[in-house]
Structure formats: structure tokens, C-alpha cells
Coordinates of C-alpha atoms and ligand atoms in Angstrom, one line a residue:
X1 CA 5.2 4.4 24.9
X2 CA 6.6 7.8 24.0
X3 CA 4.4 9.6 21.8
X4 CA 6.5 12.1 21.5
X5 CA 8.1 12.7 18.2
X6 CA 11.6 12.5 17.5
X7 CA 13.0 15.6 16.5
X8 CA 14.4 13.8 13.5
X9 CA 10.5 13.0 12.7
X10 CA 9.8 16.8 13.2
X11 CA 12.0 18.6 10.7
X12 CA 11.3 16.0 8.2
X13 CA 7.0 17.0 9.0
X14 CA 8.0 20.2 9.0
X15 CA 9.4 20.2 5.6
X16 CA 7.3 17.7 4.1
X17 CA 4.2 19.9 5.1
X18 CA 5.6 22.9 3.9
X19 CA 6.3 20.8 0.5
X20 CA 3.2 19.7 0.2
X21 CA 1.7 23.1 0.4
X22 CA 4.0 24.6 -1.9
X23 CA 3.9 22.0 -4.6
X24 CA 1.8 18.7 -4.1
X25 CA -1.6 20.9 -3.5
X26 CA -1.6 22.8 -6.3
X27 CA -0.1 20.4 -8.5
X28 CA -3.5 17.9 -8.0
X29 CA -5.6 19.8 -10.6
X30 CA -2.6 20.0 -12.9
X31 CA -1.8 16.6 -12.7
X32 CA -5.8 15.5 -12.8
X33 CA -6.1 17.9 -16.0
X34 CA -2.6 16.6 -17.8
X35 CA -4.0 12.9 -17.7
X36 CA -7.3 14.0 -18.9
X37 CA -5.9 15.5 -21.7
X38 CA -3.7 12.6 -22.6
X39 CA -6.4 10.3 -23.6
X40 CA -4.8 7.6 -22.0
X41 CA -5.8 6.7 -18.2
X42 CA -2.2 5.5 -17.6
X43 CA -0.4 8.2 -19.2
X44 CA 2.5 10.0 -16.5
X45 CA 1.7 13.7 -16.5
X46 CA 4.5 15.7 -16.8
X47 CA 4.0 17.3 -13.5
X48 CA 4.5 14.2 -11.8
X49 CA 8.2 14.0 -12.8
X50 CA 8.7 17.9 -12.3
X51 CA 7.4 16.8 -8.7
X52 CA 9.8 13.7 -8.5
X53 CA 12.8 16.4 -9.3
X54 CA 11.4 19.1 -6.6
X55 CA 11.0 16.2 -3.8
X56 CA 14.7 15.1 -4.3
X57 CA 16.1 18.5 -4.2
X58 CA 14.1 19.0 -0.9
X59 CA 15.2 16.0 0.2
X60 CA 12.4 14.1 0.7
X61 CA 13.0 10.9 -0.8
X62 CA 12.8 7.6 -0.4
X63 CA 11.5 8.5 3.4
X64 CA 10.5 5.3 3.9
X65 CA 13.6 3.2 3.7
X66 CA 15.5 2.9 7.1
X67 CA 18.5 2.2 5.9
X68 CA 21.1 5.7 6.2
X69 CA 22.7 4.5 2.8
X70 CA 19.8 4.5 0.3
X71 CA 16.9 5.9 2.6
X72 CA 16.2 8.6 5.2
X73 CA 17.5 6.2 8.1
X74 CA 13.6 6.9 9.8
X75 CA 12.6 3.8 12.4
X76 CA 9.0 2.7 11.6
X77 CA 7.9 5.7 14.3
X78 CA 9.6 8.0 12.7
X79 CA 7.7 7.7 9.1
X80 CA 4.5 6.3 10.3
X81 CA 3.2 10.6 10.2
X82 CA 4.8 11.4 6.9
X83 CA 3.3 8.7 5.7
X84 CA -0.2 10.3 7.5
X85 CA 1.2 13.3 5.5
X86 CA 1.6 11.7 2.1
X87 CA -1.7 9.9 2.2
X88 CA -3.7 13.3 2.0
X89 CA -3.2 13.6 -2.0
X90 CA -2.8 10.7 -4.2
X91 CA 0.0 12.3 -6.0
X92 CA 2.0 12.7 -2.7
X93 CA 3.4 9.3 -2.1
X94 CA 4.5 8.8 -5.8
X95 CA 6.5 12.1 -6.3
X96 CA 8.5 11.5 -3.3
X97 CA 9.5 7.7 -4.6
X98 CA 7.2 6.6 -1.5
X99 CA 4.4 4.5 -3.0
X100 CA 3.2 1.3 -3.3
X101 CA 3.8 -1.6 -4.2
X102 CA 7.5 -0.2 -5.0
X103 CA 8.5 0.3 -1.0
X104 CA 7.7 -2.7 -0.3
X105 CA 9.8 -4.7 -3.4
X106 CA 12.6 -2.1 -3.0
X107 CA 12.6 -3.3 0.9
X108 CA 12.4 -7.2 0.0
X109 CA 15.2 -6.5 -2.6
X110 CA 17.2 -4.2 -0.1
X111 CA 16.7 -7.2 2.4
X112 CA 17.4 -10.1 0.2
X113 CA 18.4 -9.2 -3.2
X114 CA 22.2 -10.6 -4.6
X115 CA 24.6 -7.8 -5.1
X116 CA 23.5 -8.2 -8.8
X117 CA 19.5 -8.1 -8.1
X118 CA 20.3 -4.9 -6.5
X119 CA 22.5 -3.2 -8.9
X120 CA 20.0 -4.3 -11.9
X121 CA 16.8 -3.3 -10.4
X122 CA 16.9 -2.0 -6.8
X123 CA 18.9 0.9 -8.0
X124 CA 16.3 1.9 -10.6
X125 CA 13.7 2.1 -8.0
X126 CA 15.9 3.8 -5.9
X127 CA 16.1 6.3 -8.7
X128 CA 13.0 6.7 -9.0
X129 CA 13.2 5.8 -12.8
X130 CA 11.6 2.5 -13.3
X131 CA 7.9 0.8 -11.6
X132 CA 7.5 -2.3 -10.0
X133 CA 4.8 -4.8 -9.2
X134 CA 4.0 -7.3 -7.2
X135 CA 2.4 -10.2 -8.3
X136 CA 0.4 -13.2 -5.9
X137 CA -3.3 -12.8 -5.8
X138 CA -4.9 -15.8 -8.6
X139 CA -8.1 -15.2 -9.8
X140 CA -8.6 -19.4 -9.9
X141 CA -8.0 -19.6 -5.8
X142 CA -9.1 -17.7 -2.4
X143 CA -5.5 -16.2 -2.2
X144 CA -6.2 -14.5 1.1
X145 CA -5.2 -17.7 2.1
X146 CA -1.5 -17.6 0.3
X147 CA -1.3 -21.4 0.8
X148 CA -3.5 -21.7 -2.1
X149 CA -1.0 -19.7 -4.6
X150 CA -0.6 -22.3 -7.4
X151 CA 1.5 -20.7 -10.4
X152 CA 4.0 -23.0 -11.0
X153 CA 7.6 -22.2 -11.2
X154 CA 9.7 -25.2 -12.1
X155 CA 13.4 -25.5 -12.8
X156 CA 14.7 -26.6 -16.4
X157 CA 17.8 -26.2 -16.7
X158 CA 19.4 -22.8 -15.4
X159 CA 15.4 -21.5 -16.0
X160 CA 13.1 -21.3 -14.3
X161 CA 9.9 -21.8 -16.3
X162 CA 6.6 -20.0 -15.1
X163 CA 2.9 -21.2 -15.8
X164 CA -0.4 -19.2 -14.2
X165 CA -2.6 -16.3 -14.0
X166 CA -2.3 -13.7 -11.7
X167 CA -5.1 -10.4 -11.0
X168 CA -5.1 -7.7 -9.4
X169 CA -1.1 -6.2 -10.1
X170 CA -1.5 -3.2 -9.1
X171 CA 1.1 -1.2 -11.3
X172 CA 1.5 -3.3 -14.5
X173 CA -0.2 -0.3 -16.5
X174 CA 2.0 2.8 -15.2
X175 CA 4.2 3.7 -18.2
X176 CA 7.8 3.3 -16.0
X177 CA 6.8 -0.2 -14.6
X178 CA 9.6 -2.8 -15.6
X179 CA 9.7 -5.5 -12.9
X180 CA 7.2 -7.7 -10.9
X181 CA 8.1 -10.3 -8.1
X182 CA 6.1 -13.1 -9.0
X183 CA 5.3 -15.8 -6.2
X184 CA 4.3 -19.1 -7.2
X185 CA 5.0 -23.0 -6.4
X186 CA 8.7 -24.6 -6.6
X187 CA 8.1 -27.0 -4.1
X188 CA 4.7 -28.3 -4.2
X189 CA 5.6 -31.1 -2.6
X190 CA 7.4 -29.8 0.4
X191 CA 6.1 -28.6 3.9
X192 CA 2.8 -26.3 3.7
X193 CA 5.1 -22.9 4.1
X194 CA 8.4 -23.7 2.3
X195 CA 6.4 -24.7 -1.4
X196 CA 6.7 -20.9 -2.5
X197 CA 9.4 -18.7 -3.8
X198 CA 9.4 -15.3 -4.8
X199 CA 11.2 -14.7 -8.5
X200 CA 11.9 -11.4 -10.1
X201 CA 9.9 -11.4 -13.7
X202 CA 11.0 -8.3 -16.1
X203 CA 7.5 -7.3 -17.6
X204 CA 8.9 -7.6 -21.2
X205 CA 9.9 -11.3 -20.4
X206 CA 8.1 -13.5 -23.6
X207 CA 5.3 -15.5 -22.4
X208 CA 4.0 -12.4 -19.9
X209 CA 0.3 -10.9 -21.3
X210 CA -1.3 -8.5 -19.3
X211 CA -4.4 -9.1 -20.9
X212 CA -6.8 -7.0 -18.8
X213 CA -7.0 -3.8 -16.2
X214 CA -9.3 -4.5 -13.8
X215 CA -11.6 -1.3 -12.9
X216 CA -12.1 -0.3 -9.1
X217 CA -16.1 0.6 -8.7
X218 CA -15.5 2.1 -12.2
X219 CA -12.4 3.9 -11.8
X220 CA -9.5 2.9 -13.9
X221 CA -6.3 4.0 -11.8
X222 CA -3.4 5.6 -13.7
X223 CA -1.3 2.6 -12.2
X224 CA -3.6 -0.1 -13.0
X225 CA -4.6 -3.3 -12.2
X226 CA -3.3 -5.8 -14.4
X227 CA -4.7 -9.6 -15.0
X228 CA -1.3 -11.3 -16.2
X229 CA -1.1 -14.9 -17.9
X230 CA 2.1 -16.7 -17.5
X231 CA 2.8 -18.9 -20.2
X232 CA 6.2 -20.4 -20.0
X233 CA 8.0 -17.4 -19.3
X234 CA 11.7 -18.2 -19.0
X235 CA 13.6 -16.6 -16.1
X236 CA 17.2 -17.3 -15.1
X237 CA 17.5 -19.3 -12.0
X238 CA 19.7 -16.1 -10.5
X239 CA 16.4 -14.6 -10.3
X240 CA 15.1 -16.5 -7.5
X241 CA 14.8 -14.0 -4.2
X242 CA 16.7 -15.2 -1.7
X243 CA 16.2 -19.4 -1.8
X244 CA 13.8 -21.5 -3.1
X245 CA 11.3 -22.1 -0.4
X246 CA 11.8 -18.7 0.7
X247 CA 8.4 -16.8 -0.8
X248 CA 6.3 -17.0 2.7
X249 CA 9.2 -16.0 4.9
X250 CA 9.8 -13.2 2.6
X251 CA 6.2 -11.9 2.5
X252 CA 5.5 -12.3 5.9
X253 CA 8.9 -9.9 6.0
X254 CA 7.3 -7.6 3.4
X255 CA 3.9 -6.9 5.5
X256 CA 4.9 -4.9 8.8
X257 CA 5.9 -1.7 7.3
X258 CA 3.8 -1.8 4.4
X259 CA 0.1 -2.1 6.4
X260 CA 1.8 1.1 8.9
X261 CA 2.5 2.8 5.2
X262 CA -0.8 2.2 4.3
X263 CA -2.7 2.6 7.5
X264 CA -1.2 6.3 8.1
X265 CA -1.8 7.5 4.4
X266 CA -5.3 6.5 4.9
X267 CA -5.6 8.1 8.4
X268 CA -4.3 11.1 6.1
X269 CA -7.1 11.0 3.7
X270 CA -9.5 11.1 6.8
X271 CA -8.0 14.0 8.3
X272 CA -8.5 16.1 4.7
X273 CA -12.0 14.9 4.4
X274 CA -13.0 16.0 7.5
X275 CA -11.3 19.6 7.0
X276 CA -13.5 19.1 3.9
X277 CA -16.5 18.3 5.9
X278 CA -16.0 20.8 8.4
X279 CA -15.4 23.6 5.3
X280 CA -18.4 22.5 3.9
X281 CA -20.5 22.2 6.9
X282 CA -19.7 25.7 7.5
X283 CA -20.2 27.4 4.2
X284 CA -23.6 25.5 3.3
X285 CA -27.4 27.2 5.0
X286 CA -30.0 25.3 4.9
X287 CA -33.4 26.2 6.9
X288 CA -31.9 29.4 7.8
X289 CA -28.7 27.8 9.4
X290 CA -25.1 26.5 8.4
X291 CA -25.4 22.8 8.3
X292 CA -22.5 22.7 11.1
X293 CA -25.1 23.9 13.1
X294 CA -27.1 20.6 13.6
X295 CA -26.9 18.5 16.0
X296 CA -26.0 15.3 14.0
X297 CA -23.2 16.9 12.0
X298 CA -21.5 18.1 15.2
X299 CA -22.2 14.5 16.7
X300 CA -20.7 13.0 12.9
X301 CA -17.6 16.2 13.7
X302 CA -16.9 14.8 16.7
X303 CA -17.2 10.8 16.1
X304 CA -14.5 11.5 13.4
X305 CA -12.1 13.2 15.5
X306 CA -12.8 10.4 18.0
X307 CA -11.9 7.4 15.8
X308 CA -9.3 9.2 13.9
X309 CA -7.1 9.7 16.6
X310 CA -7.9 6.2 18.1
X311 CA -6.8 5.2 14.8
X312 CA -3.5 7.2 14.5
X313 CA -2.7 6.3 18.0
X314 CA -3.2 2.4 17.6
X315 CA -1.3 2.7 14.3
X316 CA 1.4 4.5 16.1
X317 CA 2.1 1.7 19.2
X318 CA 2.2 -0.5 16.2
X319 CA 5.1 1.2 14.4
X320 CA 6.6 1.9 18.3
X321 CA 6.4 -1.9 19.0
X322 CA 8.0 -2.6 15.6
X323 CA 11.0 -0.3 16.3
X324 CA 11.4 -1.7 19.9
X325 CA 10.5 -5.2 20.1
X326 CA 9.8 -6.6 16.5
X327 CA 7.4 -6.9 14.0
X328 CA 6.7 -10.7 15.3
X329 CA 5.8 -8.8 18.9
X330 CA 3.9 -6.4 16.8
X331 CA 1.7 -9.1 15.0
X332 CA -1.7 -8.2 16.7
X333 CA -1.1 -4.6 16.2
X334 CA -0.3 -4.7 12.8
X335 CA -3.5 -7.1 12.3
X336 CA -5.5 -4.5 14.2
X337 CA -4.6 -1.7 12.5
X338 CA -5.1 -2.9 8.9
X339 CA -8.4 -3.6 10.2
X340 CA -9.2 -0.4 11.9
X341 CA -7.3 2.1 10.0
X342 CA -9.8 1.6 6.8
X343 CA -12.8 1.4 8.2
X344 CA -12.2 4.6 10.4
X345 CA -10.9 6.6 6.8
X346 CA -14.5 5.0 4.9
X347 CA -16.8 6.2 7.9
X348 CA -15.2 9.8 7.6
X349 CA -15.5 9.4 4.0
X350 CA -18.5 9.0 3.8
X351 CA -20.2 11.5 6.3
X352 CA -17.9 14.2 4.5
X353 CA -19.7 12.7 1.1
X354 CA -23.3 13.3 2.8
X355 CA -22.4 17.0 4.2
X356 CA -21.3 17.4 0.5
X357 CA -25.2 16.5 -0.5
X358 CA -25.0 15.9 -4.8
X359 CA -21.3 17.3 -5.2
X360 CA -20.2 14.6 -2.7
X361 CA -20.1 12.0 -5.4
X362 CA -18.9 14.2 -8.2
X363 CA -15.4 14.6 -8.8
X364 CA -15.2 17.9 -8.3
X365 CA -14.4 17.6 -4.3
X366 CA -12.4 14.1 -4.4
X367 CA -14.1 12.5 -2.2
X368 CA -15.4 9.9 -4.7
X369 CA -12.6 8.7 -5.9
X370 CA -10.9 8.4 -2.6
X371 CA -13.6 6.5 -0.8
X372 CA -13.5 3.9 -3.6
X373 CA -9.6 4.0 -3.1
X374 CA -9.9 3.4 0.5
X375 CA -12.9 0.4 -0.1
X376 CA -9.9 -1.3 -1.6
X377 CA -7.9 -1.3 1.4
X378 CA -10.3 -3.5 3.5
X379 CA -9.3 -6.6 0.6
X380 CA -5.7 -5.7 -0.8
X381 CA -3.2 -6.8 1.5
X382 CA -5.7 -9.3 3.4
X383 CA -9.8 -8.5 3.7
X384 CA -10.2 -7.4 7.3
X385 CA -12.1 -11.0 8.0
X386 CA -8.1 -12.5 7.6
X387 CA -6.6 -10.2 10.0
X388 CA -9.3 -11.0 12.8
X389 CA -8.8 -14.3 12.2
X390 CA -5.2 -14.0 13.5
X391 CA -6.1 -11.8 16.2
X392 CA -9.0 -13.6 17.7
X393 CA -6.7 -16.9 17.7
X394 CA -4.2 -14.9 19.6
X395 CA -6.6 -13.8 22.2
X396 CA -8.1 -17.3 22.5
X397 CA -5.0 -19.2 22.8
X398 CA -4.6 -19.1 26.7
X399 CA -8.3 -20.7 26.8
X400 CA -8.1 -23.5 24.3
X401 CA -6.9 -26.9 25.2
X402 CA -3.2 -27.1 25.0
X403 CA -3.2 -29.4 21.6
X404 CA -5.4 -27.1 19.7
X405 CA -3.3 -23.7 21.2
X406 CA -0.2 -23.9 18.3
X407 CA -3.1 -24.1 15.4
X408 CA -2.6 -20.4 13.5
X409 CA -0.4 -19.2 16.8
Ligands
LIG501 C1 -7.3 -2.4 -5.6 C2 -6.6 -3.7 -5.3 C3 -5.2 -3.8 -5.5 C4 -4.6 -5.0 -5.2 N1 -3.2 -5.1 -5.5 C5 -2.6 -6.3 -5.4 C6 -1.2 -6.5 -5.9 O1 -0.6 -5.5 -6.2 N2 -0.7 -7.7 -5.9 C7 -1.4 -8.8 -5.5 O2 -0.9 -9.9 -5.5 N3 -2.7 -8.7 -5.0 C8 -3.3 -7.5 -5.0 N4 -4.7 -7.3 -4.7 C9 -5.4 -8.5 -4.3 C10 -5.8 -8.6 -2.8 O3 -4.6 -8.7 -2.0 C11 -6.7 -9.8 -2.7 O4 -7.9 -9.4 -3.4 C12 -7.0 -10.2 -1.3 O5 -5.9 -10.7 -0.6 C13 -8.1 -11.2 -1.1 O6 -7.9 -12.3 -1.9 P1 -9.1 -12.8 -2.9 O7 -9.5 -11.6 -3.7 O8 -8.6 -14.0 -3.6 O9 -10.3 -13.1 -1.9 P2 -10.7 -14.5 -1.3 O10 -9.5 -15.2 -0.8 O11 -11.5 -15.3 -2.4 O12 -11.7 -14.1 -0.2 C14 -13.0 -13.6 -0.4 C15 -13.6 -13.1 0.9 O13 -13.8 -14.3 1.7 C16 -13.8 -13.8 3.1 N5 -12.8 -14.6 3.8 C17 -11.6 -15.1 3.4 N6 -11.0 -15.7 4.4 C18 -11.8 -15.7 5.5 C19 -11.8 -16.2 6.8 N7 -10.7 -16.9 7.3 N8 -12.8 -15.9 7.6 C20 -13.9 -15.2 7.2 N9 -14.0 -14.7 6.0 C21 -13.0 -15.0 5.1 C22 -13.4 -12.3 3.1 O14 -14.5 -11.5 3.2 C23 -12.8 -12.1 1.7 O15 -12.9 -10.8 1.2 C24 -5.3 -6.1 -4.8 C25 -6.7 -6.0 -4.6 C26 -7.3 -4.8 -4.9 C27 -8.8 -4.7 -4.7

């Protein structure tokens, strides 16, 4: 592997950097203070669409995309550190049209949407003037186990008529959110992996009550976390992505680049707590001596830079082994990441907390809100137990008798 970066990859660092110095830093307090102020946790500051304006004029939008049309044209390895980059402030990702869930349904769309899917909603996300969800966890069913995904979507006509509950939609609440991809069951009769489909559902469709945001360890986020009833909401049958029978392919497609998205922006967020730590550590006496003097704080210093970089490095082959041989190739890397990625941001997170003493919890360093942030990456997108699952059947597959060697392979 060549882990040197490409000099495409270092202009666009360079000026993402030198961005997110000039403008994303000290917009956080504005942008923390204008929400406040608004009354309403899911109120868009102002400064976030002053942001979305600056990022576009610099050029740095809609990195993530690897298509030359609509994106930057970056390979996997190429965004996997401005990703890292993005993930250091929580207003980042969102001002340069880079966030979650929205890459992901812009790429399924940009993948497999009709010429008229695109025009109507991938171009709007492209703009960066509409939201979008993505809707398949059920609070009725263990959906880590997406088998179990039971809305129904059945035909009528040229309808398709939707029944369920989903929870957990992260994005339902944000003021420009317009769209969700809904999966659910078509087929329930056909093969275990060909029963689902993936629909486009406009948020205003009749029948669609997001009756609930769900809190994260208190915290409601200014995108929100919807719990959505579905009670027959009429969609054309045009909206159906790709075919029916399609929804596993299409979020299996969906998951490569989104969990190296997700695993750099949180090795990002440990790389600022720990220049928090380290700030901190230095600037603190106790017992006649800077805390960064004591043994343990140097031994929690250096464990962090330690796993950090294991971290970015793993995450790295990953996106490398995307780019060159596929995301199929890549699947115990990916697995491994999502896994390792997390946990490595929460045990920074939470040393940085401790050096931090009382103000560690507060929000007056960010650290709080972060680690909670970060808690919910070892569930969304598959708990960690999930993505050991498929790794440990990988790496037992050349010892198990040959009948039981295709089960999860
Ligand atoms: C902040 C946040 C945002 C989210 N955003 C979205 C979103 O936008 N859209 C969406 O559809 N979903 C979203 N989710 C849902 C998330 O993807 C699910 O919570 C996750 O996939 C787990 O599903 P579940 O909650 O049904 O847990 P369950 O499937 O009930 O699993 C519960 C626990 O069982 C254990 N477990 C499961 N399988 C195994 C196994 N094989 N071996 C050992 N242990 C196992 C794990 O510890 C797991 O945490 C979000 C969740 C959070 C917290």
C-alpha cells in the first residue's frame, strides 16, 4: 500500500484546513449561540447557510462524491483525510454538503436513481437545498439483522402503499429535510435477500407522522431522530429504487463509503480531543506540577497517539483496498474499522473528559456532547457485535467443515 497521499488529496487538505480555520472554528460558538437563541433545537442557524455559501465558493463541496460531474472526482483514498478533517467540528461536514445520511442517498440515487429520481431529488441534494433521510431500523424487530425489516410495501395499482413504524431517522427534524428512502417488504414471500426494496417517500406524503424525536443520552440533535408511523402512505410505483427486490443489494452498495466517512470523522474528533487533552494537561497544576507531568497522563498521551494512528492507518488500507480491488475485497476491513474506529475516538474521549476534571462534562469544552455523539456510532450503522460477526466467520471459514464454510461467507 502507498500511504502516500495523492497530490490531488493534498491541495484539497490544504485548503480544507486552511477553511476550517478561517471559518468552521470560529463559526462553532456562533452557530451553538444562534440555535440557542432560536428556542427550537432544530432550528438552522443562519451561519450554517453563510457557511454552505463560503464552502462552495472555495470549492469544497460535495468532496465526497467520486463522480467528476457532480463531485470532486476523489477515489475513497483520496477523501478518507478530509473526511478526518471534517469530523473535528460538528458543523464541518454539513456546511460543505458532506454529511450524513445525505452522501450516502445522494450516492444510492447517483448509482441507481431514473433520469427522473435524479432530476427531482438528487439535484436538490446536490444543491445543497433540501435534507434527506434514511429510513430501516423498526422499533418492533432486532434490525441489526435487516432480514427482519417488516414495513410492508405492497403494490395497488400504480401505488405503492406503505404500512410500519420506523425509529431512529436521523434527519426527519432538520428544517430542509424533504425525502427519506424507506426500505420495507415487497416480496415477503421471495428468497431471504430479494423481499426488500428501497422506495423514495417525500416527508409531506399523507399517512407519514413523525410522532417522536428520540434523545441521545439527553441530547436532542438539531437533525433529529425521528420515530415515523407509516399508515398507508401512497407512493407512485416510479418511486421504487432501482427494482423491486433490490433494497439489500442496494444497502449493502450504500455501506463501504459511508463507514470510511464515518470512521475518519471520528478519528477527527479524537485527534482534537487529544490536542484538548494535551492543552489542558499542560495549563492545569495540581500538587505543585502541570498535570502532563504525571506519569499516567503521559502513558494516557501516548496510548492515544498509539491507537489513533492504528486507527487512521487501518481505516486508510480500507479505503486503498476499496479503490483497488473492491469493496467486496474490502469487506473485513470495512467490518474492522467500524469496529475499531469508535472505540479508539470514545477511549480518547474520555481520558481527555478526565484531564478536563468537572468542566469535562460541561459543555463548555465539547467534549460531552461529542462523546455521546461518538457512543452512537458503536450501534448506528451495525453495533460493533454485527461486524465481528462477519469477520470472525471470515477468519474461521478455512477451519470449518466444508458444508458449514458458505453459512454468512
Ligand atoms: C444516533 C443514531 C442514529 C441512527 N440513525 C439511523 C438512521 O438514520 N436510519 C436507520 O434506519 N437507523 C438508524 N439508527 C439505528 C441503528 O442503525 C440501529 O440501532 C442498529 O442497526 C441496531 O439495531 P437495533 O437498535 O434494532 O438493535 P438490535 O438489532 O435489537 O440489537 C441489540 C443488540 O444486540 C446485540 N447483537 C445483535 N446482533 C448480535 C449478534 N449477531 N451477536 C452478538 N450480539 C448481537 C448488539 O449488542 C446490539 O446492540 C440510528 C441509531 C442511532 C443510535
Amino acid at each position: 500500500m502507498d500511504f502516500e497521499p495523492s497530490q490531488r488529496c493534498s491541495e484539497f487538505k490544504e485548503r480544507l484546513s486552511a477553511f476550517m480555520d478561517e471559518h468552521i472554528y470560529p463559526a462553532e460558538d456562533v452557530y451553538e449561540r444562534q440555535l440557542r437563541d432560536s428556542g427550537d433545537p432544530h432550528h438552522q442557524p443562519a451561519i450554517m447557510e453563510e457557511l454552505k455559501l463560503l464552502a462552495r465558493e472555495a470549492g469544497l463541496w460535495n468532496m465526497f462524491l467520486p463522480d467528476e460531474e457532480h463531485g470532486a472526482g476523489l477515489s475513497n483514498s483520496d477523501y478518507a483525510p478530509l473526511a478526518e478533517i471534517l469530523g473535528r467540528s460538528r458543523i464541518a461536514s454539513e456546511a460543505c454538503n458532506c454529511s450524513a445520511p445525505d452522501t450516502g442517498n445522494m450516492e444510492v440515487l447517483h448509482q441507481f436513481g431514473t433520469p427522473e429520481q435524479k432530476d427531482r431529488w438528487l439535484m436538490p441534494l446536490l444543491e445543497g437545498e433540501i435534507r434527506s433521510a434514511f429510513a430501516m431500523t423498526e422499533p418492533d424487530v432486532a434490525s441489526s439483522d435487516a432480514t427482519n425489516i417488516g414495513l410492508r410495501i405492497e403494490r395497488d395499482g400504480d401505488e405503492y402503499v406503505l404500512n410500519g413504524r420506523k425509529w431512529w431517522i436521523t434527519n426527519v427534524f432538520h428544517p430542509n429535510c424533504r425525502i427519506m428512502i424507506v426500505m420495507g417488504k415487497t416480496q415477503p414471500d421471495a428468497p431471504t435477500y430479494t423481499q426488500q426494496s428501497q422506495v423514495l417517500v417525500p416527508l409531506d406524503t399523507p399517512g407519514v407522522t413523525v410522532q417522536r424525536n428520540l434523545p441521545v443520552f439527553g441530547y436532542i440533535d438539531q437533525d433529529g431522530h425521528g420515530e415515523i408511523l407509516f399508515e398507508n402512505v401512497r407512493v407512485p410505483l416510479s418511486n421504487v429504487i432501482s427494482k423491486e427486490g433490490d433494497g439489500f443489494m442496494i444497502a449493502q452498495a450504500r455501506l463501504g463509503p459511508g463507514r470510511i466517512h464515518h470512521c475518519m470523522r471520528a478519528i477527527g474528533a479524537a485527534e482534537r480531543a487529544l490536542e484538548k487533552l494535551c492543552q489542558r494537561a499542560v495549563s492545569r497544576v495540581t500538587f505543585g506540577q502541570p498535570i502532563a507531568m504525571r506519569g499516567n497522563i503521559q502513558d494516557w498521551v501516548a496510548e492515544s497517539r498509539i491507537e489513533i494512528e492504528m486507527a487512521r492507518l487501518l481505516t486508510l488500507k480500507a479505503a486503498w483496498m476499496m479503490d483497488t480491488v473492491g469493496n467486496r475485497h474490502a469487506r473485513t476491513e470495512i467490518a474492522a474499522i467500524k469496529v475499531a474506529a469508535p472505540n479508539v475516538a470514545l477511549k480518547v474521549l474520555d481520558r481527555a473528559i478526565q484531564v478536563h476534571g468537572g468542566g469535562g462534562v460541561t459543555e463548555d469544552f465539547g467534549l460531552a456532547s461529542a462523546y455521546a455523539h461518538l457512543r452512537t456510532l458503536r450501534l448506528a450503522d451495525g453495533p460493533d457485535e454485527v461486524h465481528k460477526l462477519s469477520i470472525a466467520r471470515r477468519e474461521l471459514a478455512p477451519y470449518m467443515p466444508r458444508e458449514e464454510r458458505a453459512v454468512g461467507a
